[in-house]
């Protein structure tokens, strides 16, 4: 491959990055996401206390210089638990969406490329999964598997598989009619090589956009399962579980609900702004 060919491959991504940088809202979203990622990575260094440290004599203390976000019903420092909670929520979001992307993309590629009865079977599976409200389906899956953070991630991954599957299926139906795919078939290239060297690379843009938006959705779904007691179990500092544990003290100690709720809101906002910016940068139809 010569230099000109390399520039032709790299330039669309460089152009997308330049477009992304011009979007102030997208940069704000990226900044928020990076802030929480850094909190998650360096939680052990940043958090002033351990998330398990209890002081019953100091329960429900309001925000102060010693406990910036106050304390909960067990005297645990809420700031420390929110910081460690970033690690839990982001891990759930990234791992659950990664599983959805892998399984959904694989099924979508197969359905879109081979068509006929294969497409019919896979599409009906997607339709069945989409027929149920996503949160109810997640609750049912966790109820069968048992309440835990790992099972919550599995449930979130399953309910998001149809989203990526149908997205990639529609993309493959368009891409497989391109001339370079016909040429690849004509020279005897195998289906596997065509799918993973030509079809998939040319279908990445919508997957990247949907993935960034789905992480925000996954964090909300994990918080909802945690709030219902089906996700993370005590003393894991998951934001949704923190809200559930504090709902009975919302009047006498509102800070126990406020700060975990703000953390969820800001993280979801960051991923949504970043996802919108990626959509505008990667979708040619959005460019002016």
CSV table of C-alpha atoms in Angstrom, one decimal:
chain,number,residue,atom,x,y,z
A,1,UNK,CA,0.0,0.0,0.0
A,2,UNK,CA,1.5,3.3,-1.0
A,3,UNK,CA,1.3,6.6,0.9
A,4,UNK,CA,-1.7,8.0,-1.2
A,5,UNK,CA,-3.8,4.9,-0.5
A,6,UNK,CA,-3.0,5.2,3.3
A,7,UNK,CA,-4.1,8.8,3.2
A,8,UNK,CA,-7.3,7.9,1.5
A,9,UNK,CA,-8.1,5.4,4.3
A,10,UNK,CA,-7.1,7.6,7.2
A,11,UNK,CA,-8.6,10.9,5.9
A,12,UNK,CA,-12.3,10.2,6.5
A,13,UNK,CA,-11.5,9.5,10.2
A,14,UNK,CA,-9.4,12.6,10.4
A,15,UNK,CA,-12.2,14.6,8.8
A,16,UNK,CA,-14.7,13.1,11.3
A,17,UNK,CA,-12.4,14.1,14.2
A,18,UNK,CA,-12.1,17.7,12.9
A,19,UNK,CA,-15.9,17.9,12.6
A,20,UNK,CA,-16.2,16.5,16.1
A,21,UNK,CA,-13.8,19.0,17.6
A,22,UNK,CA,-16.0,21.9,16.1
A,23,UNK,CA,-19.0,20.6,18.1
A,24,UNK,CA,-18.8,22.3,21.5
A,25,UNK,CA,-21.6,20.2,23.0
A,26,UNK,CA,-19.8,17.0,21.8
A,27,UNK,CA,-16.5,18.2,23.4
A,28,UNK,CA,-18.4,19.0,26.6
A,29,UNK,CA,-19.8,15.4,26.6
A,30,UNK,CA,-16.4,14.0,25.9
A,31,UNK,CA,-15.0,16.0,28.8
A,32,UNK,CA,-17.7,14.7,31.2
A,33,UNK,CA,-17.1,11.1,30.1
A,34,UNK,CA,-13.3,11.4,30.5
A,35,UNK,CA,-13.8,13.0,34.0
A,36,UNK,CA,-15.8,10.0,35.2
A,37,UNK,CA,-13.5,7.5,33.5
A,38,UNK,CA,-10.5,9.1,35.4
A,39,UNK,CA,-12.6,8.9,38.6
A,40,UNK,CA,-13.1,5.2,38.0
A,41,UNK,CA,-9.5,4.5,37.2
A,42,UNK,CA,-8.0,6.5,40.1
A,43,UNK,CA,-10.8,5.9,42.6
A,44,UNK,CA,-8.4,4.3,45.1
A,45,UNK,CA,-6.2,7.5,45.0
A,46,UNK,CA,-9.0,10.1,44.9
A,47,UNK,CA,-11.6,8.7,47.3
A,48,UNK,CA,-10.9,10.1,50.9
A,49,UNK,CA,-12.4,6.9,52.5
A,50,UNK,CA,-13.0,3.3,51.6
A,51,UNK,CA,-16.5,2.6,50.3
A,52,UNK,CA,-17.0,0.0,53.1
A,53,UNK,CA,-15.8,2.2,56.0
A,54,UNK,CA,-18.7,2.7,58.4
A,55,UNK,CA,-19.1,5.0,61.4
A,56,UNK,CA,-22.5,4.6,62.9
A,57,UNK,CA,-21.9,7.5,65.2
A,58,UNK,CA,-21.7,9.8,62.2
A,59,UNK,CA,-24.7,8.6,60.2
A,60,UNK,CA,-26.6,11.1,58.1
A,61,UNK,CA,-24.1,13.9,58.6
A,62,UNK,CA,-24.8,16.8,56.2
A,63,UNK,CA,-22.1,17.9,53.7
A,64,UNK,CA,-19.1,19.4,55.5
A,65,UNK,CA,-15.4,19.9,55.1
A,66,UNK,CA,-14.8,16.4,56.5
A,67,UNK,CA,-17.5,14.7,54.3
A,68,UNK,CA,-18.1,16.8,51.3
A,69,UNK,CA,-21.2,14.9,50.2
A,70,UNK,CA,-22.3,14.0,53.7
A,71,UNK,CA,-22.7,10.4,55.1
A,72,UNK,CA,-25.4,7.8,54.7
A,73,UNK,CA,-27.4,5.7,57.1
A,74,UNK,CA,-24.3,3.7,58.1
A,75,UNK,CA,-22.0,6.6,58.4
A,76,UNK,CA,-20.3,5.9,55.1
A,77,UNK,CA,-18.8,8.8,53.1
A,78,UNK,CA,-21.1,9.4,50.1
A,79,UNK,CA,-18.4,11.1,48.1
A,80,UNK,CA,-16.2,8.0,48.3
A,81,UNK,CA,-19.1,5.8,47.4
A,82,UNK,CA,-20.0,8.0,44.4
A,83,UNK,CA,-16.4,7.9,43.2
A,84,UNK,CA,-16.2,4.1,43.5
A,85,UNK,CA,-19.7,3.9,41.9
A,86,UNK,CA,-18.3,5.4,38.8
A,87,UNK,CA,-16.1,2.3,38.4
A,88,UNK,CA,-19.1,0.0,38.8
A,89,UNK,CA,-21.5,1.9,36.5
A,90,UNK,CA,-19.0,2.5,33.7
A,91,UNK,CA,-17.9,-1.2,33.8
A,92,UNK,CA,-21.5,-2.2,33.5
A,93,UNK,CA,-22.0,0.2,30.6
A,94,UNK,CA,-18.9,-0.8,28.7
A,95,UNK,CA,-19.1,-4.5,29.2
A,96,UNK,CA,-22.8,-4.9,28.6
A,97,UNK,CA,-22.7,-2.8,25.4
A,98,UNK,CA,-19.6,-4.6,24.2
A,99,UNK,CA,-21.4,-7.9,24.5
A,100,UNK,CA,-24.4,-6.5,22.7
A,101,UNK,CA,-22.2,-5.1,19.9
A,102,UNK,CA,-20.4,-8.5,19.4
A,103,UNK,CA,-23.5,-10.7,19.4
A,104,UNK,CA,-25.8,-8.3,17.7
A,105,UNK,CA,-23.3,-7.4,15.0
A,106,UNK,CA,-22.5,-11.0,14.3
A,107,UNK,CA,-26.1,-11.9,13.9
A,108,UNK,CA,-26.9,-8.8,11.9
A,109,UNK,CA,-24.0,-9.4,9.5
A,110,UNK,CA,-25.1,-13.0,8.9
A,111,UNK,CA,-28.7,-12.1,8.4
A,112,UNK,CA,-28.0,-9.2,6.0
A,113,UNK,CA,-25.4,-11.0,4.0
A,114,UNK,CA,-27.0,-14.4,3.5
A,115,UNK,CA,-30.6,-13.4,3.5
A,116,UNK,CA,-33.5,-15.8,2.8
A,117,UNK,CA,-34.3,-18.3,5.6
A,118,UNK,CA,-31.3,-17.3,7.7
A,119,UNK,CA,-32.4,-13.7,7.7
A,120,UNK,CA,-36.0,-14.8,8.5
A,121,UNK,CA,-35.0,-16.8,11.6
A,122,UNK,CA,-32.6,-14.1,13.0
A,123,UNK,CA,-35.1,-11.3,12.3
A,124,UNK,CA,-37.9,-13.2,14.1
A,125,UNK,CA,-35.6,-13.6,17.1
A,126,UNK,CA,-35.0,-9.8,17.1
A,127,UNK,CA,-38.7,-9.2,16.8
A,128,UNK,CA,-39.5,-11.4,19.7
A,129,UNK,CA,-36.9,-9.6,21.9
A,130,UNK,CA,-38.2,-6.2,20.8
A,131,UNK,CA,-41.8,-7.2,21.6
A,132,UNK,CA,-41.1,-7.0,25.3
A,133,UNK,CA,-40.5,-3.7,27.1
A,134,UNK,CA,-36.7,-3.6,27.6
A,135,UNK,CA,-36.7,-3.1,31.4
A,136,UNK,CA,-39.4,-5.8,32.0
A,137,UNK,CA,-37.3,-8.2,29.9
A,138,UNK,CA,-34.2,-7.3,31.9
A,139,UNK,CA,-36.1,-7.9,35.1
A,140,UNK,CA,-37.3,-11.3,33.9
A,141,UNK,CA,-33.8,-12.4,32.9
A,142,UNK,CA,-32.3,-11.3,36.2
A,143,UNK,CA,-35.2,-13.0,38.1
A,144,UNK,CA,-34.3,-16.2,36.3
A,145,UNK,CA,-30.5,-16.0,36.7
A,146,UNK,CA,-30.6,-14.5,40.2
A,147,UNK,CA,-29.9,-10.9,41.4
A,148,UNK,CA,-26.3,-9.9,41.0
A,149,UNK,CA,-24.3,-7.3,39.1
A,150,UNK,CA,-22.9,-9.9,36.7
A,151,UNK,CA,-26.4,-11.1,35.8
A,152,UNK,CA,-27.6,-7.6,35.5
A,153,UNK,CA,-24.9,-7.0,32.8
A,154,UNK,CA,-26.0,-10.1,31.0
A,155,UNK,CA,-29.6,-9.0,31.0
A,156,UNK,CA,-28.7,-5.5,29.7
A,157,UNK,CA,-26.5,-7.1,27.0
A,158,UNK,CA,-29.4,-9.3,25.9
A,159,UNK,CA,-32.0,-6.6,25.6
A,160,UNK,CA,-29.7,-4.4,23.5
A,161,UNK,CA,-28.7,-7.2,21.0
A,162,UNK,CA,-31.6,-6.5,18.6
A,163,UNK,CA,-30.7,-2.8,18.4
A,164,UNK,CA,-27.2,-3.5,17.0
A,165,UNK,CA,-28.4,-6.6,15.0
A,166,UNK,CA,-31.0,-4.7,13.1
A,167,UNK,CA,-28.8,-1.7,12.6
A,168,UNK,CA,-26.0,-3.7,11.1
A,169,UNK,CA,-28.4,-5.9,9.1
A,170,UNK,CA,-29.8,-2.8,7.3
A,171,UNK,CA,-26.2,-1.5,6.7
A,172,UNK,CA,-25.1,-4.9,5.3
A,173,UNK,CA,-28.0,-5.0,2.9
A,174,UNK,CA,-26.8,-1.8,1.4
A,175,UNK,CA,-23.1,-2.5,1.5
A,176,UNK,CA,-23.2,-5.9,-0.1
A,177,UNK,CA,-24.6,-4.4,-3.3
A,178,UNK,CA,-21.5,-2.3,-3.8
A,179,UNK,CA,-19.2,-3.0,-6.7
A,180,UNK,CA,-16.2,-3.8,-4.6
A,181,UNK,CA,-18.2,-6.6,-2.9
A,182,UNK,CA,-19.2,-8.0,-6.3
A,183,UNK,CA,-15.5,-7.8,-7.4
A,184,UNK,CA,-14.4,-9.6,-4.3
A,185,UNK,CA,-16.8,-12.4,-5.0
A,186,UNK,CA,-15.7,-12.6,-8.6
A,187,UNK,CA,-12.1,-13.2,-7.7
A,188,UNK,CA,-13.1,-16.1,-5.4
A,189,UNK,CA,-12.7,-14.4,-2.0
A,190,UNK,CA,-14.4,-16.4,0.8
A,191,UNK,CA,-17.5,-15.1,2.6
A,192,UNK,CA,-15.6,-14.8,5.9
A,193,UNK,CA,-13.0,-12.6,4.3
A,194,UNK,CA,-15.5,-10.5,2.6
A,195,UNK,CA,-17.5,-10.0,5.8
A,196,UNK,CA,-14.7,-9.1,8.1
A,197,UNK,CA,-12.4,-7.3,5.6
A,198,UNK,CA,-14.9,-5.4,3.5
A,199,UNK,CA,-18.5,-5.4,4.9
A,200,UNK,CA,-17.7,-4.9,8.6
A,201,UNK,CA,-15.1,-2.0,8.2
A,202,UNK,CA,-17.6,-0.1,6.1
A,203,UNK,CA,-20.3,-0.5,8.6
A,204,UNK,CA,-18.5,0.7,11.7
A,205,UNK,CA,-19.7,4.3,11.8
A,206,UNK,CA,-23.3,3.6,12.8
A,207,UNK,CA,-22.1,1.0,15.3
A,208,UNK,CA,-19.8,3.5,17.0
A,209,UNK,CA,-22.5,6.1,17.3
A,210,UNK,CA,-25.1,3.6,18.6
A,211,UNK,CA,-22.6,2.1,21.0
A,212,UNK,CA,-21.8,5.5,22.6
A,213,UNK,CA,-25.5,6.2,23.0
A,214,UNK,CA,-26.3,2.7,24.3
A,215,UNK,CA,-23.7,3.0,27.1
A,216,UNK,CA,-25.8,5.8,28.5
A,217,UNK,CA,-28.9,3.7,28.3
A,218,UNK,CA,-27.1,0.7,29.9
A,219,UNK,CA,-26.1,2.9,32.8
A,220,UNK,CA,-29.7,3.9,33.4
A,221,UNK,CA,-30.9,0.3,33.1
A,222,UNK,CA,-28.2,-0.9,35.6
A,223,UNK,CA,-29.3,1.9,38.0
A,224,UNK,CA,-32.9,0.8,37.6
A,225,UNK,CA,-32.1,-2.8,38.3
A,226,UNK,CA,-30.0,-1.8,41.2
A,227,UNK,CA,-32.8,0.4,42.5
A,228,UNK,CA,-35.1,-2.7,42.4
A,229,UNK,CA,-32.6,-4.8,44.2
A,230,UNK,CA,-31.9,-7.0,41.2
A,231,UNK,CA,-28.4,-5.5,40.3
A,232,UNK,CA,-25.5,-4.8,42.5
A,233,UNK,CA,-25.8,-6.2,46.1
A,234,UNK,CA,-24.6,-4.5,49.3
A,235,UNK,CA,-22.1,-3.1,50.0
A,236,UNK,CA,-21.3,-2.5,46.4
A,237,UNK,CA,-21.5,1.2,45.8
A,238,UNK,CA,-23.6,1.2,42.6
A,239,UNK,CA,-25.4,4.4,42.0
A,240,UNK,CA,-28.9,2.9,41.5
A,241,UNK,CA,-28.5,0.8,44.7
A,242,UNK,CA,-27.4,3.9,46.6
A,243,UNK,CA,-30.6,5.6,45.5
A,244,UNK,CA,-32.7,2.6,46.6
A,245,UNK,CA,-31.0,2.5,50.0
A,246,UNK,CA,-31.6,6.2,50.6
A,247,UNK,CA,-35.2,6.5,49.4
A,248,UNK,CA,-36.5,6.3,52.9
A,249,UNK,CA,-34.4,9.2,54.1
A,250,UNK,CA,-35.1,11.6,51.3
A,251,UNK,CA,-36.7,14.1,53.7
A,252,UNK,CA,-34.3,14.0,56.6
A,253,UNK,CA,-31.1,13.4,54.5
A,254,UNK,CA,-31.7,14.6,50.9
A,255,UNK,CA,-28.0,14.6,50.1
A,256,UNK,CA,-28.0,10.8,50.2
A,257,UNK,CA,-30.2,10.8,47.1
A,258,UNK,CA,-29.1,14.0,45.4
A,259,UNK,CA,-25.4,13.2,44.8
A,260,UNK,CA,-25.8,9.6,43.3
A,261,UNK,CA,-28.7,11.0,41.2
A,262,UNK,CA,-26.5,13.8,39.9
A,263,UNK,CA,-23.7,11.3,39.1
A,264,UNK,CA,-26.1,9.3,37.0
A,265,UNK,CA,-27.5,12.4,35.2
A,266,UNK,CA,-24.1,13.8,34.4
A,267,UNK,CA,-22.7,10.5,33.1
A,268,UNK,CA,-25.7,9.8,30.9
A,269,UNK,CA,-25.7,13.4,29.6
A,270,UNK,CA,-22.0,13.1,28.8
A,271,UNK,CA,-22.5,10.0,26.7
A,272,UNK,CA,-25.6,11.4,25.0
A,273,UNK,CA,-23.8,14.6,24.0
A,274,UNK,CA,-20.7,12.6,22.8
A,275,UNK,CA,-23.0,10.2,20.9
A,276,UNK,CA,-24.8,13.1,19.1
A,277,UNK,CA,-21.4,14.6,18.2
A,278,UNK,CA,-20.2,11.3,16.8
A,279,UNK,CA,-23.4,11.0,14.7
A,280,UNK,CA,-23.0,14.4,13.3
A,281,UNK,CA,-19.3,13.8,12.5
A,282,UNK,CA,-19.6,10.3,11.0
A,283,UNK,CA,-22.9,10.5,9.2
A,284,UNK,CA,-22.4,12.2,5.8
A,285,UNK,CA,-26.0,13.3,5.6
A,286,UNK,CA,-25.5,15.5,8.7
A,287,UNK,CA,-22.6,17.4,7.2
A,288,UNK,CA,-23.4,20.8,5.7
